[in-house]
Short mmCIF file of C-alpha atoms and ligand atoms in Angstrom, two decimals:
data_model
loop_
_atom_site.label_atom_id
_atom_site.label_comp_id
_atom_site.label_asym_id
_atom_site.label_seq_id
_atom_site.Cartn_x
_atom_site.Cartn_y
_atom_site.Cartn_z
CA UNK Y 262 22.02 6.67 -0.03
CA UNK Y 263 25.77 7.71 -0.34
CA UNK Y 264 28.92 6.05 -0.64
CA UNK Y 265 27.76 2.77 -2.30
CA UNK Y 266 28.33 2.56 -6.22
CA UNK Y 267 25.27 4.02 -7.80
CA UNK Y 268 23.13 1.28 -9.23
CA UNK Y 269 21.21 1.59 -12.15
CA UNK Y 270 18.41 -0.07 -14.36
CA UNK Y 271 15.77 -2.63 -12.72
CA UNK Y 272 17.28 -4.24 -9.54
CA UNK Y 273 18.78 -7.69 -9.88
CA UNK Y 274 16.75 -10.61 -8.46
CA UNK Y 275 17.77 -10.90 -4.59
CA UNK Y 276 18.56 -14.28 -3.11
CA UNK Y 277 15.26 -16.07 -2.64
CA UNK Y 278 13.67 -15.86 0.80
CA UNK Y 279 13.82 -18.91 3.16
CA UNK Y 280 9.83 -19.13 3.11
CA UNK Y 281 6.83 -17.65 1.22
CA UNK Y 282 5.17 -14.38 1.67
CA UNK Y 283 2.57 -12.00 0.28
CA UNK Y 284 3.28 -8.63 -0.85
CA UNK Y 285 0.37 -6.86 0.95
CA UNK Y 286 0.10 -3.90 -0.83
CA UNK Y 287 1.31 -2.85 -4.39
CA UNK Y 288 0.35 -0.98 -7.61
CA UNK Y 289 0.58 -3.41 -10.25
CA UNK Y 290 0.88 -1.51 -13.72
CA UNK Y 291 -2.39 -1.53 -15.35
CA UNK Y 292 -1.16 -0.34 -18.80
CA UNK Y 293 2.33 0.01 -20.28
CA UNK Y 294 2.93 3.85 -19.47
CA UNK Y 295 2.65 2.78 -15.69
CA UNK Y 296 5.82 0.67 -15.64
CA UNK Y 297 8.69 2.85 -15.18
CA UNK Y 298 11.01 3.24 -18.19
CA UNK Y 299 14.57 2.51 -16.90
CA UNK Y 300 17.62 2.70 -19.24
CA UNK Y 301 15.06 1.82 -22.18
CA UNK Y 302 13.61 -1.07 -20.43
CA UNK Y 303 10.02 -1.61 -18.97
CA UNK Y 304 9.93 -4.84 -17.03
CA UNK Y 305 6.52 -6.19 -18.00
CA UNK Y 306 3.90 -7.17 -15.67
CA UNK Y 307 4.36 -10.92 -16.50
CA UNK Y 308 8.05 -10.60 -15.85
CA UNK Y 309 7.60 -8.73 -12.51
CA UNK Y 310 5.10 -11.58 -11.58
CA UNK Y 311 7.51 -14.31 -12.65
CA UNK Y 312 10.40 -12.68 -10.60
CA UNK Y 313 8.18 -12.47 -7.49
CA UNK Y 314 7.41 -16.13 -7.76
CA UNK Y 315 11.06 -16.92 -8.20
CA UNK Y 316 12.28 -15.30 -4.69
CA UNK Y 317 9.36 -16.54 -2.50
CA UNK Y 318 6.89 -13.50 -3.09
CA UNK Y 319 3.90 -15.83 -4.13
CA UNK Y 320 0.98 -13.52 -4.25
CA UNK Y 321 0.23 -9.97 -3.82
CA UNK Y 322 -2.60 -7.44 -3.25
CA UNK Y 323 -2.79 -4.54 -5.98
CA UNK Y 324 -4.58 -1.32 -4.96
CA UNK Y 325 -6.71 0.45 -7.60
CA UNK Y 326 -7.62 3.74 -5.77
CA UNK Y 327 -8.81 6.26 -8.37
CA UNK Y 328 -12.11 5.85 -10.29
CA UNK Y 329 -10.51 5.15 -13.83
CA UNK Y 330 -8.36 2.25 -12.06
CA UNK Y 331 -10.97 0.40 -10.47
CA UNK Y 332 -12.20 -1.98 -13.57
CA UNK Y 333 -8.67 -2.54 -14.77
CA UNK Y 334 -7.52 -3.44 -11.28
CA UNK Y 335 -10.26 -5.99 -11.31
CA UNK Y 336 -9.44 -7.25 -14.54
CA UNK Y 337 -5.70 -8.02 -13.40
CA UNK Y 338 -6.90 -9.69 -10.47
CA UNK Y 339 -9.08 -12.03 -12.57
CA UNK Y 340 -6.33 -12.58 -15.16
CA UNK Y 341 -3.42 -14.00 -12.68
CA UNK Y 342 -4.06 -16.55 -10.04
CA UNK Y 343 -1.69 -14.93 -7.51
CA UNK Y 344 -3.12 -11.46 -7.92
CA UNK Y 345 -5.79 -10.03 -5.40
CA UNK Y 346 -7.25 -6.58 -5.26
CA UNK Y 347 -7.94 -3.79 -2.94
CA UNK Y 348 -10.35 -0.90 -3.94
CA UNK Y 349 -11.16 2.63 -2.85
CA UNK Y 350 -10.81 6.26 -3.85
CA UNK Y 351 -7.56 7.48 -2.56
CA UNK Y 352 -7.52 10.50 -0.08
CA UNK Y 353 -5.98 12.84 -2.66
CA UNK Y 354 -8.66 11.72 -5.26
CA UNK Y 355 -11.48 12.40 -2.58
CA UNK Y 356 -10.62 16.03 -2.56
CA UNK Y 357 -10.53 16.22 -6.25
CA UNK Y 358 -14.06 14.66 -6.46
CA UNK Y 359 -15.16 17.50 -4.29
CA UNK Y 360 -13.65 19.71 -6.91
CA UNK Y 361 -10.95 21.01 -4.50
CA UNK Y 362 -8.02 22.46 -6.43
CA UNK Y 363 -5.39 24.31 -4.36
CA UNK Y 364 -1.73 24.07 -3.95
CA UNK Y 365 -0.68 21.41 -1.76
CA UNK Y 366 2.07 21.41 0.82
CA UNK Y 367 4.12 19.35 -1.55
CA UNK Y 368 3.95 22.58 -3.81
CA UNK Y 369 1.83 21.00 -6.64
CA UNK Y 370 -1.58 21.78 -7.76
CA UNK Y 371 -3.56 18.67 -9.02
CA UNK Y 372 -5.92 19.25 -12.17
CA UNK Y 373 -9.39 17.75 -12.44
CA UNK Y 374 -9.87 14.77 -14.62
CA UNK Y 375 -12.86 13.89 -16.35
CA UNK Y 376 -13.87 11.37 -13.93
CA UNK Y 377 -13.54 13.97 -11.12
CA UNK Y 378 -15.91 16.26 -12.99
CA UNK Y 379 -18.35 13.35 -13.49
CA UNK Y 380 -18.51 11.81 -10.19
CA UNK Y 381 -19.12 13.40 -6.61
CA UNK Y 382 -17.05 11.77 -3.87
CA UNK Y 383 -20.26 9.93 -2.88
CA UNK Y 384 -20.92 8.58 -6.29
CA UNK Y 385 -17.23 7.55 -6.91
CA UNK Y 386 -17.57 5.68 -3.27
CA UNK Y 387 -20.58 3.94 -4.86
CA UNK Y 388 -18.59 2.66 -7.78
CA UNK Y 389 -16.16 1.05 -5.14
CA UNK Y 390 -19.10 -0.71 -3.56
CA UNK Y 391 -20.25 -1.84 -6.86
CA UNK Y 392 -16.83 -3.13 -7.97
CA UNK Y 393 -15.93 -4.63 -4.66
CA UNK Y 394 -19.07 -6.45 -4.27
CA UNK Y 395 -18.82 -8.08 -7.72
CA UNK Y 396 -15.17 -8.80 -7.90
CA UNK Y 397 -14.32 -12.22 -6.41
CA UNK Y 398 -10.65 -11.50 -5.85
CA UNK Y 399 -11.37 -8.17 -3.87
CA UNK Y 400 -9.85 -8.76 -0.36
CA UNK Y 401 -9.95 -5.37 1.07
CA UNK Y 402 -10.97 -1.81 0.77
CA UNK Y 403 -8.09 0.50 0.19
CA UNK Y 404 -6.22 2.76 0.15
CA UNK Y 405 -8.25 5.23 1.86
CA UNK Y 406 -7.30 7.69 4.77
CA UNK Y 407 -5.83 11.22 5.02
CA UNK Y 408 -2.82 12.96 3.24
CA UNK Y 409 -1.93 16.25 4.58
CA UNK Y 410 1.10 16.60 2.48
CA UNK Y 411 -0.27 16.02 -1.09
CA UNK Y 412 -3.62 17.85 -0.69
CA UNK Y 413 -4.28 21.43 0.52
CA UNK Y 414 -5.87 22.11 3.95
CA UNK Y 415 -9.00 23.07 1.79
CA UNK Y 416 -9.18 19.33 0.84
CA UNK Y 417 -9.13 17.88 4.39
CA UNK Y 418 -12.73 17.83 5.02
CA UNK Y 419 -13.69 16.07 1.66
CA UNK Y 420 -10.75 13.47 2.71
CA UNK Y 421 -12.17 12.81 6.04
CA UNK Y 422 -15.62 12.31 4.49
CA UNK Y 423 -14.04 9.91 2.08
CA UNK Y 424 -12.36 7.97 4.92
CA UNK Y 425 -15.53 7.92 6.97
CA UNK Y 426 -17.56 6.26 3.99
CA UNK Y 427 -14.75 3.76 3.38
CA UNK Y 428 -14.79 2.80 6.96
CA UNK Y 429 -18.41 2.11 7.03
CA UNK Y 430 -18.17 0.32 3.59
CA UNK Y 431 -15.39 -2.06 4.83
CA UNK Y 432 -17.63 -2.86 7.80
CA UNK Y 433 -20.70 -3.33 5.70
CA UNK Y 434 -18.83 -5.68 3.33
CA UNK Y 435 -16.82 -7.49 6.13
CA UNK Y 436 -13.52 -6.57 4.39
CA UNK Y 437 -10.25 -5.37 5.91
CA UNK Y 438 -9.44 -1.62 5.59
CA UNK Y 439 -5.95 -0.58 4.05
CA UNK Y 440 -5.26 3.00 5.35
CA UNK Y 441 -3.00 5.73 3.75
CA UNK Y 442 -1.92 8.01 6.45
CA UNK Y 443 0.59 10.60 5.49
CA UNK Y 444 1.29 13.23 7.99
CA UNK Y 445 -2.16 12.90 9.48
CA UNK Y 446 -1.66 10.27 12.45
CA UNK Y 447 -3.83 12.20 14.93
CA UNK Y 448 -6.80 12.78 12.89
CA UNK Y 449 -6.70 9.20 11.40
CA UNK Y 450 -6.53 7.45 14.79
CA UNK Y 451 -9.38 9.88 15.90
CA UNK Y 452 -11.58 9.22 13.05
CA UNK Y 453 -11.24 5.31 13.28
CA UNK Y 454 -12.17 5.48 17.10
CA UNK Y 455 -15.13 7.74 16.44
CA UNK Y 456 -16.55 5.65 13.57
CA UNK Y 457 -15.30 2.17 15.12
CA UNK Y 458 -12.51 0.71 13.13
CA UNK Y 459 -13.34 -2.56 10.95
CA UNK Y 460 -12.31 -5.56 12.55
CA UNK Y 461 -9.29 -5.91 10.43
CA UNK Y 462 -7.56 -2.51 10.20
CA UNK Y 463 -4.27 -1.99 8.31
CA UNK Y 464 -2.06 0.94 8.36
CA UNK Y 465 -0.58 0.56 5.00
CA UNK Y 466 3.27 1.94 4.34
CA UNK Y 467 3.09 2.40 8.24
CA UNK Y 468 5.00 5.68 8.97
CA UNK Y 469 4.26 6.19 12.67
CA UNK Y 470 6.88 6.48 15.59
CA UNK Y 471 7.21 4.00 18.76
CA UNK Y 472 4.14 6.02 20.46
CA UNK Y 473 1.99 5.43 17.51
CA UNK Y 474 2.87 1.93 17.17
CA UNK Y 475 1.76 1.42 20.76
CA UNK Y 476 -1.73 2.64 19.86
CA UNK Y 477 -1.77 0.20 16.98
CA UNK Y 478 -0.77 -2.58 19.25
CA UNK Y 479 -3.50 -1.80 21.98
CA UNK Y 480 -6.09 -1.61 19.30
CA UNK Y 481 -5.19 -4.71 17.66
CA UNK Y 482 -4.41 -2.74 14.25
CA UNK Y 483 -1.65 -4.03 11.91
CA UNK Y 484 1.21 -2.11 10.50
CA UNK Y 485 2.25 -3.03 7.02
CA UNK Y 486 6.05 -2.25 6.66
CA UNK Y 487 7.41 -1.18 3.24
CA UNK Y 488 10.87 -0.14 2.01
CA UNK Y 489 11.67 2.85 4.17
CA UNK Y 490 12.36 0.69 7.16
CA UNK Y 491 15.42 -0.29 5.39
CA UNK Y 492 16.77 3.19 4.92
CA UNK Y 493 19.70 4.14 7.08
CA UNK Y 494 18.32 7.32 8.28
CA UNK Y 495 15.14 5.75 9.70
CA UNK Y 496 16.24 4.36 12.81
CA UNK Y 497 12.84 5.66 14.57
CA UNK Y 498 10.96 3.35 11.92
CA UNK Y 499 12.90 0.38 13.13
CA UNK Y 500 12.16 1.44 16.81
CA UNK Y 501 8.53 1.54 15.76
CA UNK Y 502 8.69 -1.86 14.34
CA UNK Y 503 10.34 -3.25 17.51
CA UNK Y 504 7.41 -1.79 19.59
CA UNK Y 505 4.80 -3.62 17.64
CA UNK Y 506 3.94 -7.43 18.52
CA UNK Y 507 5.17 -9.59 15.46
CA UNK Y 508 1.49 -10.91 15.20
CA UNK Y 509 0.40 -7.43 13.88
CA UNK Y 510 3.19 -6.92 11.32
CA UNK Y 511 2.66 -7.26 7.39
CA UNK Y 512 4.94 -6.56 4.69
CA UNK Y 513 4.61 -4.63 1.39
CA UNK Y 514 6.32 -2.92 -1.54
CA UNK Y 515 3.93 -0.12 -2.40
CA UNK Y 516 5.75 -0.48 -5.70
CA UNK Y 517 6.47 1.44 -8.01
CA UNK Y 518 7.56 3.71 -5.28
CA UNK Y 519 9.78 3.22 -1.92
CA UNK Y 520 12.34 0.96 -3.25
CA UNK Y 521 14.29 -0.82 -0.16
CA UNK Y 522 18.02 -0.38 0.30
CA UNK Y 523 20.20 -1.02 -1.42
CA UNK Y 524 18.28 -0.29 -4.48
CA UNK Y 525 16.83 2.91 -3.68
CA UNK Y 526 16.46 5.21 -6.60
CA UNK Y 527 15.77 2.18 -8.90
CA UNK Y 528 12.10 1.18 -9.69
CA UNK Y 529 10.36 -0.83 -7.29
CA UNK Y 530 8.48 -4.42 -7.82
CA UNK Y 531 6.92 -6.91 -5.58
CA UNK Y 532 9.85 -9.17 -5.72
CA UNK Y 533 11.97 -6.56 -3.73
CA UNK Y 534 9.72 -7.16 -0.52
CA UNK Y 535 12.52 -9.70 0.23
CA UNK Y 536 14.91 -6.95 1.23
CA UNK Y 537 12.15 -5.48 3.72
CA UNK Y 538 11.43 -9.04 5.16
CA UNK Y 539 15.26 -9.68 5.90
CA UNK Y 540 15.30 -6.09 7.69
CA UNK Y 541 12.17 -7.12 9.61
CA UNK Y 542 13.72 -10.53 10.55
CA UNK Y 543 17.02 -8.58 11.94
CA UNK Y 544 14.82 -5.96 13.95
CA UNK Y 545 12.71 -8.42 15.52
CA UNK Y 546 15.55 -11.06 16.13
CA UNK Y 547 14.13 -13.77 14.10
CA UNK Y 548 15.53 -16.17 11.52
CA UNK Y 549 14.37 -15.29 8.07
CA UNK Y 550 12.18 -18.40 7.62
CA UNK Y 551 10.64 -17.45 11.03
CA UNK Y 552 9.97 -13.91 9.82
CA UNK Y 553 8.39 -15.13 6.48
CA UNK Y 554 6.38 -17.68 8.36
CA UNK Y 555 5.01 -15.04 10.65
CA UNK Y 556 4.25 -12.61 7.96
CA UNK Y 557 2.30 -15.14 6.01
CA UNK Y 558 0.35 -16.38 9.02
CA UNK Y 559 -0.76 -12.56 9.70
CA UNK Y 560 -1.59 -12.06 5.96
CA UNK Y 561 -3.91 -15.02 6.13
CA UNK Y 562 -5.54 -13.83 9.20
CA UNK Y 563 -6.19 -10.13 7.79
CA UNK Y 564 -7.14 -11.36 4.25
CA UNK Y 565 -8.37 -14.75 4.85
CA UNK Y 566 -8.40 -18.18 3.17
CA UNK Y 567 -8.84 -16.84 -0.27
CA UNK Y 568 -5.28 -15.55 -0.46
CA UNK Y 569 -3.69 -18.66 1.31
CA UNK Y 570 -4.19 -21.22 -1.45
CA UNK Y 571 -1.39 -19.37 -3.60
CA UNK Y 572 1.09 -18.98 -0.76
CA UNK Y 573 1.72 -22.64 0.04
ZN1 ZN Q 3 -0.21 2.49 -2.23
#
């Protein structure tokens, strides 16, 4: 933020990375209205994927995490060779499936949609199970977890139930788990330990501090790092990254949110993960190509061989 000239429109293409990487967590647009309209321009999905390929982001995992997005997410992964998917019921959705509607700490009250009325949380998770077992390119269960910012305290029980269901689903299917943990670090760790974490457990958009990074390191859990690590004010996040073994780091955009510096305020897309990789290289004292190589290796360890064919 601050002194630099205000940038507008879709961010320009960064200089290509000195290596190939995978965007470990994003939300690709499933229909046109999901693409931000910026100065009259929507960058089409095809164009976003083209740009990603041009700068070294050779594959991505898109998360479908509400009931109406499961089928279209699977479809997009079937349409494009470089797109893989993660499926779940998001923690904020979990509360709505249990019909909890109350004002959240973020000041908003979320409305029940048709799919919340029709499906209990248990029935919704059963749909995730069905989609995940039939989709050949589903490589993870996620994002699931806890969000104490966007959901009222009344919704916490439903979130915790949903989180436990997804942990056991990931273990049953032998898939990695992508966790959303917003202002709920202690309960997230507690529930993982109580249930027994899946063999490959990833904190998506990791937002813990140095002490929490040490917990992840001890447990062998992965920290997937998004744009906020590039923001000037977030020195504490860079310290957390520095406390992680490089073998447990992943990179993601969480697009269309969390655009990295120096494009904060503009829309995000997978091609922008380049900026975050460069910051990770700087923090860990690696060259850009070493960092990219390490991140790709870690990605393959978590998501398996399926994903690697497209990243060579
Ligand atoms: Zn996400």
